[in-house]
Structures are given as C-alpha cells and as structure tokens.
PDB file of C-alpha atoms in Angstrom:
ATOM      1  CA  MET A  29     -34.061  67.393  93.138  1.00 77.00           C
ATOM      2  CA  GLU A  30     -32.007  65.332  95.513  1.00 85.00           C
ATOM      3  CA  TRP A  31     -30.964  66.833  98.944  1.00 92.00           C
ATOM      4  CA  THR A  32     -27.894  65.238 100.454  1.00 89.00           C
ATOM      5  CA  ALA A  33     -27.184  67.093 103.666  1.00 83.00           C
ATOM      6  CA  THR A  34     -30.111  65.460 105.363  1.00 87.00           C
ATOM      7  CA  GLY A  35     -28.389  63.043 107.573  1.00 92.00           C
ATOM      8  CA  THR A  36     -31.145  60.587 108.728  1.00 95.00           C
ATOM      9  CA  LEU A  37     -33.914  62.782 107.432  1.00 96.00           C
ATOM     10  CA  THR A  38     -35.723  62.648 104.084  1.00 95.00           C
ATOM     11  CA  ALA A  39     -36.464  65.962 102.370  1.00 97.00           C
ATOM     12  CA  ARG A  40     -39.288  66.557 100.099  1.00 97.00           C
ATOM     13  CA  PRO A  41     -40.183  69.394  97.823  1.00 98.00           C
ATOM     14  CA  ALA A  42     -41.065  72.394 100.151  1.00 98.00           C
ATOM     15  CA  LEU A  43     -43.772  73.744  97.715  1.00 97.00           C
ATOM     16  CA  ALA A  44     -45.552  70.402  97.863  1.00 97.00           C
ATOM     17  CA  HIS A  45     -45.533  70.534 101.743  1.00 98.00           C
ATOM     18  CA  PRO A  46     -46.967  73.921 103.007  1.00 98.00           C
ATOM     19  CA  GLU A  47     -48.215  72.184 106.202  1.00 98.00           C
ATOM     20  CA  LEU A  48     -44.472  71.810 107.182  1.00 98.00           C
ATOM     21  CA  LEU A  49     -43.921  75.674 106.803  1.00 98.00           C
ATOM     22  CA  ALA A  50     -44.891  78.991 108.529  1.00 98.00           C
ATOM     23  CA  VAL A  51     -47.315  80.898 106.456  1.00 97.00           C
ATOM     24  CA  PRO A  52     -44.744  83.751 105.505  1.00 98.00           C
ATOM     25  CA  VAL A  53     -42.388  81.007 104.260  1.00 98.00           C
ATOM     26  CA  THR A  54     -44.989  79.328 102.115  1.00 98.00           C
ATOM     27  CA  ALA A  55     -45.982  82.843 100.673  1.00 97.00           C
ATOM     28  CA  ALA A  56     -42.413  83.759  99.815  1.00 98.00           C
ATOM     29  CA  LEU A  57     -41.707  80.337  98.131  1.00 98.00           C
ATOM     30  CA  GLY A  58     -44.737  81.038  95.993  1.00 97.00           C
ATOM     31  CA  VAL A  59     -43.368  84.151  94.626  1.00 96.00           C
ATOM     32  CA  LEU A  60     -39.679  83.116  94.436  1.00 96.00           C
ATOM     33  CA  ASP A  61     -38.180  82.287  91.024  1.00 96.00           C
ATOM     34  CA  PRO A  62     -39.719  78.798  90.195  1.00 97.00           C
ATOM     35  CA  ALA A  63     -36.150  77.321  89.735  1.00 96.00           C
ATOM     36  CA  LEU A  64     -35.046  78.594  93.063  1.00 97.00           C
ATOM     37  CA  ALA A  65     -38.120  77.456  94.900  1.00 97.00           C
ATOM     38  CA  ALA A  66     -37.862  73.954  93.302  1.00 97.00           C
ATOM     39  CA  SER A  67     -34.433  73.561  94.903  1.00 97.00           C
ATOM     40  CA  VAL A  68     -35.841  73.964  98.360  1.00 98.00           C
ATOM     41  CA  GLY A  69     -36.694  70.760 100.290  1.00 98.00           C
ATOM     42  CA  VAL A  70     -38.337  70.393 103.715  1.00 98.00           C
ATOM     43  CA  ALA A  71     -38.337  67.505 106.214  1.00 98.00           C
ATOM     44  CA  PRO A  72     -40.356  67.332 109.401  1.00 98.00           C
ATOM     45  CA  ILE A  73     -38.428  67.091 112.715  1.00 98.00           C
ATOM     46  CA  ASP A  74     -39.132  66.647 116.328  1.00 98.00           C
ATOM     47  CA  PRO A  75     -39.812  70.391 117.544  1.00 97.00           C
ATOM     48  CA  ASN A  76     -38.024  69.541 120.889  1.00 97.00           C
ATOM     49  CA  VAL A  77     -34.757  69.277 119.167  1.00 96.00           C
ATOM     50  CA  ALA A  78     -35.063  72.369 116.801  1.00 95.00           C
ATOM     51  CA  ASP A  79     -32.222  74.252 118.293  1.00 94.00           C
ATOM     52  CA  THR A  80     -29.209  73.736 116.141  1.00 93.00           C
ATOM     53  CA  ALA A  81     -26.834  71.702 118.428  1.00 94.00           C
ATOM     54  CA  ALA A  82     -29.497  69.238 119.502  1.00 96.00           C
ATOM     55  CA  PHE A  83     -30.938  68.944 115.812  1.00 97.00           C
ATOM     56  CA  CYS A  84     -27.496  68.258 114.309  1.00 96.00           C
ATOM     57  CA  GLU A  85     -26.724  65.658 116.896  1.00 97.00           C
ATOM     58  CA  ARG A  86     -30.150  63.877 116.674  1.00 97.00           C
ATOM     59  CA  TYR A  87     -30.228  63.722 112.977  1.00 97.00           C
ATOM     60  CA  GLY A  88     -26.610  63.343 112.143  1.00 97.00           C
ATOM     61  CA  ILE A  89     -25.959  66.579 110.302  1.00 96.00           C
ATOM     62  CA  SER A  90     -22.783  68.459 110.501  1.00 95.00           C
ATOM     63  CA  MET A  91     -22.803  71.937 112.069  1.00 94.00           C
ATOM     64  CA  ASP A  92     -20.897  73.082 108.902  1.00 94.00           C
ATOM     65  CA  ALA A  93     -23.930  72.012 106.912  1.00 96.00           C
ATOM     66  CA  SER A  94     -26.410  73.914 109.155  1.00 97.00           C
ATOM     67  CA  ALA A  95     -26.834  77.664 108.954  1.00 97.00           C
ATOM     68  CA  ASN A  96     -28.529  79.877 111.603  1.00 97.00           C
ATOM     69  CA  CYS A  97     -30.698  82.920 110.998  1.00 97.00           C
ATOM     70  CA  VAL A  98     -29.906  85.488 113.587  1.00 96.00           C
ATOM     71  CA  VAL A  99     -32.354  88.465 113.829  1.00 97.00           C
ATOM     72  CA  VAL A 100     -30.559  91.584 114.865  1.00 97.00           C
ATOM     73  CA  LYS A 101     -31.967  94.887 116.083  1.00 97.00           C
ATOM     74  CA  GLY A 102     -29.926  98.002 115.737  1.00 96.00           C
ATOM     75  CA  LYS A 103     -30.593 101.480 116.922  1.00 95.00           C
ATOM     76  CA  ARG A 104     -29.411 104.945 116.029  1.00 93.00           C
ATOM     77  CA  GLY A 105     -31.131 107.598 118.122  1.00 90.00           C
ATOM     78  CA  GLY A 106     -34.887 106.869 117.746  1.00 91.00           C
ATOM     79  CA  ASP A 107     -34.398 104.889 114.530  1.00 95.00           C
ATOM     80  CA  VAL A 108     -34.760 101.030 114.826  1.00 96.00           C
ATOM     81  CA  ARG A 109     -33.423  98.797 112.082  1.00 96.00           C
ATOM     82  CA  TYR A 110     -33.770  95.071 111.733  1.00 97.00           C
ATOM     83  CA  ALA A 111     -31.768  92.532 109.763  1.00 97.00           C
ATOM     84  CA  ALA A 112     -31.380  88.754 109.404  1.00 98.00           C
ATOM     85  CA  CYS A 113     -27.908  87.349 109.433  1.00 97.00           C
ATOM     86  CA  MET A 114     -27.231  83.880 107.907  1.00 98.00           C
ATOM     87  CA  VAL A 115     -24.072  82.179 109.358  1.00 97.00           C
ATOM     88  CA  LEU A 116     -22.906  78.624 109.583  1.00 97.00           C
ATOM     89  CA  ALA A 117     -23.946  76.931 112.753  1.00 96.00           C
ATOM     90  CA  SER A 118     -20.152  76.452 113.464  1.00 95.00           C
ATOM     91  CA  THR A 119     -19.721  80.135 113.688  1.00 96.00           C
ATOM     92  CA  ARG A 120     -21.204  83.259 115.317  1.00 95.00           C
ATOM     93  CA  ALA A 121     -22.591  86.385 113.633  1.00 95.00           C
ATOM     94  CA  ASP A 122     -20.312  89.552 114.079  1.00 94.00           C
ATOM     95  CA  VAL A 123     -23.164  91.552 115.467  1.00 94.00           C
ATOM     96  CA  ASN A 124     -21.241  94.239 117.305  1.00 91.00           C
ATOM     97  CA  GLY A 125     -18.622  94.721 114.377  1.00 93.00           C
ATOM     98  CA  LEU A 126     -19.702  94.016 110.770  1.00 93.00           C
ATOM     99  CA  VAL A 127     -23.338  93.948 111.434  1.00 95.00           C
ATOM    100  CA  ARG A 128     -23.537  97.178 113.425  1.00 95.00           C
ATOM    101  CA  ARG A 129     -21.522  99.030 110.748  1.00 94.00           C
ATOM    102  CA  HIS A 130     -23.546  97.604 107.861  1.00 92.00           C
ATOM    103  CA  LEU A 131     -26.646  98.747 109.472  1.00 94.00           C
ATOM    104  CA  ASP A 132     -25.157 102.208 110.426  1.00 94.00           C
ATOM    105  CA  VAL A 133     -26.349 101.997 113.958  1.00 96.00           C
ATOM    106  CA  ARG A 134     -24.780 102.934 117.265  1.00 95.00           C
ATOM    107  CA  SER A 135     -25.719  99.658 118.914  1.00 93.00           C
ATOM    108  CA  ALA A 136     -26.773  96.268 117.685  1.00 95.00           C
ATOM    109  CA  SER A 137     -27.909  93.146 119.527  1.00 95.00           C
ATOM    110  CA  PHE A 138     -30.048  90.042 119.012  1.00 95.00           C
ATOM    111  CA  ALA A 139     -33.659  90.899 118.800  1.00 97.00           C
ATOM    112  CA  PRO A 140     -35.687  89.881 121.803  1.00 97.00           C
ATOM    113  CA  MET A 141     -37.450  86.574 121.180  1.00 96.00           C
ATOM    114  CA  ASP A 142     -40.997  87.969 121.458  1.00 97.00           C
ATOM    115  CA  GLU A 143     -40.182  90.858 119.076  1.00 97.00           C
ATOM    116  CA  ALA A 144     -38.627  88.420 116.473  1.00 97.00           C
ATOM    117  CA  VAL A 145     -41.600  86.222 116.736  1.00 97.00           C
ATOM    118  CA  ALA A 146     -44.110  88.966 116.417  1.00 97.00           C
ATOM    119  CA  LEU A 147     -42.228  90.778 113.485  1.00 97.00           C
ATOM    120  CA  THR A 148     -41.611  87.670 111.486  1.00 98.00           C
ATOM    121  CA  GLY A 149     -44.732  85.515 111.990  1.00 97.00           C
ATOM    122  CA  MET A 150     -42.510  82.586 112.626  1.00 98.00           C
ATOM    123  CA  GLU A 151     -41.659  80.468 115.619  1.00 97.00           C
ATOM    124  CA  TYR A 152     -38.615  81.112 117.678  1.00 94.00           C
ATOM    125  CA  GLY A 153     -35.881  78.486 116.849  1.00 94.00           C
ATOM    126  CA  GLY A 154     -37.401  78.211 113.398  1.00 97.00           C
ATOM    127  CA  ILE A 155     -37.107  81.635 111.889  1.00 98.00           C
ATOM    128  CA  THR A 156     -35.817  81.606 108.421  1.00 98.00           C
ATOM    129  CA  PRO A 157     -34.802  84.327 105.936  1.00 98.00           C
ATOM    130  CA  ILE A 158     -37.472  83.032 103.350  1.00 98.00           C
ATOM    131  CA  GLY A 159     -40.485  85.134 104.161  1.00 98.00           C
ATOM    132  CA  LEU A 160     -39.052  87.990 106.382  1.00 97.00           C
ATOM    133  CA  PRO A 161     -40.484  91.460 106.150  1.00 97.00           C
ATOM    134  CA  ALA A 162     -39.479  92.777 102.790  1.00 95.00           C
ATOM    135  CA  ASP A 163     -37.657  95.924 104.220  1.00 96.00           C
ATOM    136  CA  TRP A 164     -35.122  93.853 106.176  1.00 97.00           C
ATOM    137  CA  PRO A 165     -31.675  93.224 104.734  1.00 97.00           C
ATOM    138  CA  ILE A 166     -30.657  89.627 104.726  1.00 98.00           C
ATOM    139  CA  LEU A 167     -26.909  89.448 105.424  1.00 98.00           C
ATOM    140  CA  VAL A 168     -25.535  86.179 104.171  1.00 98.00           C
ATOM    141  CA  ASP A 169     -22.061  84.996 105.254  1.00 98.00           C
ATOM    142  CA  ALA A 170     -20.032  84.259 102.132  1.00 98.00           C
ATOM    143  CA  ALA A 171     -19.364  80.719 103.341  1.00 97.00           C
ATOM    144  CA  VAL A 172     -23.213  80.091 103.645  1.00 98.00           C
ATOM    145  CA  ALA A 173     -23.732  81.551 100.127  1.00 98.00           C
ATOM    146  CA  ALA A 174     -20.881  79.203  98.653  1.00 98.00           C
ATOM    147  CA  SER A 175     -22.378  76.042 100.401  1.00 97.00           C
ATOM    148  CA  ARG A 176     -23.665  73.393  98.042  1.00 96.00           C
ATOM    149  CA  GLU A 177     -26.414  72.741 100.529  1.00 97.00           C
ATOM    150  CA  VAL A 178     -27.384  74.120 103.982  1.00 97.00           C
ATOM    151  CA  VAL A 179     -29.955  73.194 106.485  1.00 98.00           C
ATOM    152  CA  ILE A 180     -32.059  76.200 107.939  1.00 98.00           C
ATOM    153  CA  GLY A 181     -35.338  76.700 109.725  1.00 97.00           C
ATOM    154  CA  GLY A 182     -38.685  76.304 108.153  1.00 97.00           C
ATOM    155  CA  GLY A 183     -40.321  78.958 109.978  1.00 98.00           C
ATOM    156  CA  VAL A 184     -41.755  76.594 112.586  1.00 98.00           C
ATOM    157  CA  ARG A 185     -39.753  74.423 115.069  1.00 97.00           C
ATOM    158  CA  ALA A 186     -41.195  71.223 113.472  1.00 98.00           C
ATOM    159  CA  SER A 187     -39.242  71.573 110.228  1.00 98.00           C
ATOM    160  CA  LYS A 188     -36.007  72.259 108.484  1.00 98.00           C
ATOM    161  CA  LEU A 189     -35.377  73.414 104.891  1.00 98.00           C
ATOM    162  CA  PHE A 190     -32.649  72.008 102.768  1.00 98.00           C
ATOM    163  CA  LEU A 191     -31.345  74.353  99.951  1.00 98.00           C
ATOM    164  CA  PRO A 192     -28.239  75.441  98.080  1.00 98.00           C
ATOM    165  CA  GLY A 193     -26.568  78.569  99.688  1.00 98.00           C
ATOM    166  CA  SER A 194     -26.906  80.258  96.397  1.00 98.00           C
ATOM    167  CA  VAL A 195     -30.743  80.384  96.988  1.00 98.00           C
ATOM    168  CA  LEU A 196     -30.100  82.577 100.110  1.00 98.00           C
ATOM    169  CA  ALA A 197     -27.947  84.786  98.290  1.00 98.00           C
ATOM    170  CA  ALA A 198     -30.538  85.294  95.590  1.00 97.00           C
ATOM    171  CA  LEU A 199     -33.308  86.397  97.966  1.00 97.00           C
ATOM    172  CA  PRO A 200     -34.773  89.736  97.637  1.00 95.00           C
ATOM    173  CA  GLY A 201     -32.743  92.004 100.003  1.00 96.00           C
ATOM    174  CA  ALA A 202     -29.859  89.509 100.277  1.00 98.00           C
ATOM    175  CA  GLN A 203     -26.313  90.784 100.480  1.00 97.00           C
ATOM    176  CA  VAL A 204     -23.331  88.423 100.719  1.00 98.00           C
ATOM    177  CA  ILE A 205     -20.698  89.471 103.270  1.00 97.00           C
ATOM    178  CA  GLU A 206     -17.292  88.040 103.797  1.00 96.00           C
ATOM    179  CA  ALA A 207     -16.404  87.024 107.345  1.00 94.00           C
ATOM    180  CA  LEU A 208     -19.924  87.738 108.709  1.00 96.00           C
ATOM    181  CA  GLY A 209     -19.593  84.451 110.690  1.00 94.00           C
ATOM    182  CA  ARG A 210     -16.672  84.366 113.200  1.00 92.00           C
ATOM    183  CA  SER A 211     -15.268  81.115 114.604  1.00 88.00           C
ATOM    184  CA  VAL A 212     -16.484  79.980 117.802  1.00 78.00           C
ATOM    185  CA  GLY A 213     -13.875  79.651 120.589  1.00 67.00           C
TER     186      GLY A 213
END
C-alpha cells in the first residue's frame, strides 16, 4: 500500500509498527478485517506538534486531508453517553445539533480531557476511533468517509495514521452522517 497524503512524512504499515500505536489501537487493528487493517499506515511525528494545525503546518499536510476525532459526552437525566465524531480538520463537529439529537441526549459537550484519556486508554491529542470502547458509536462525517485518504491520530501524540475514509466508515459501531462537520468561520 502506498500512502499519498503524508506531506513530508513516510508512512509504513501500522500492523508492522505497534511501537508507534496506543495499545487499544494495536488490539483493534489486530481484529479488523485484514484487508482494511493492511490499508492503515503509520508515521512517527514530533509529539510537540500533534495538535492538528501545528501538525499540518509542520509536515505539509492539508487540513482537508486531516480528520479529527472528537470525544463527546451527552447526558439525559442520570444517563451518560459517549460517542466519537470524525470530522475533517477544516470543519467543526455539530455537537449541539446533530450529535446531541443522534445520541438522544438533552445536553452534549466535548468530554473533559482526563475523562477522554481514562476511558479510551489513549493520549489526548492522539485519540483515534480505532480501538475505542465497543459500546461507543463512531459518527463519521460523510466527507471523511468519502476521502481517498485521511490523516488521524495513532492513539499517542507521537504518531499519525494514514488510511482511506472508507476504513473509518467500516469500523464496528460506525455511522456515516451527512453534514456532521460544519464549516469554520
């Protein structure tokens, strides 16, 4: 497999480089359909530039080729529901509209950093939908799902994954949603 949205990075097969991934990511790739898992590449990065804008600038990757995983926490009465939202980095997840309605909760917001890290077993700034808790829905913006290749977190701040958007749409619990990502500005 050849990955093309890598800017100045060189991606290698993720399955062959578990040292670059969070433990839950490695475990999830190990049980993913082999053809899908083989289409996932990984590259090491400077963890100090893991945040999307700094990462894209440093490594010459378009914000439209990068996707963010946003962990959302919704509440209805005493019930708490979590979800992951995958949106292009050039957009923002419609948390208070589409996500809130989809989760059927009264309020929805970004999950606090310490909670997101504890629940996912991943590092903040590297959280990815591959390897999330099985009961979490993964809401994938249609533009992400249709992308030939996107760059996402590797579960740690020191790596990024490169994969077709269709892999995200095929993850267990994934649901493709039109207009999940809203234009910024």
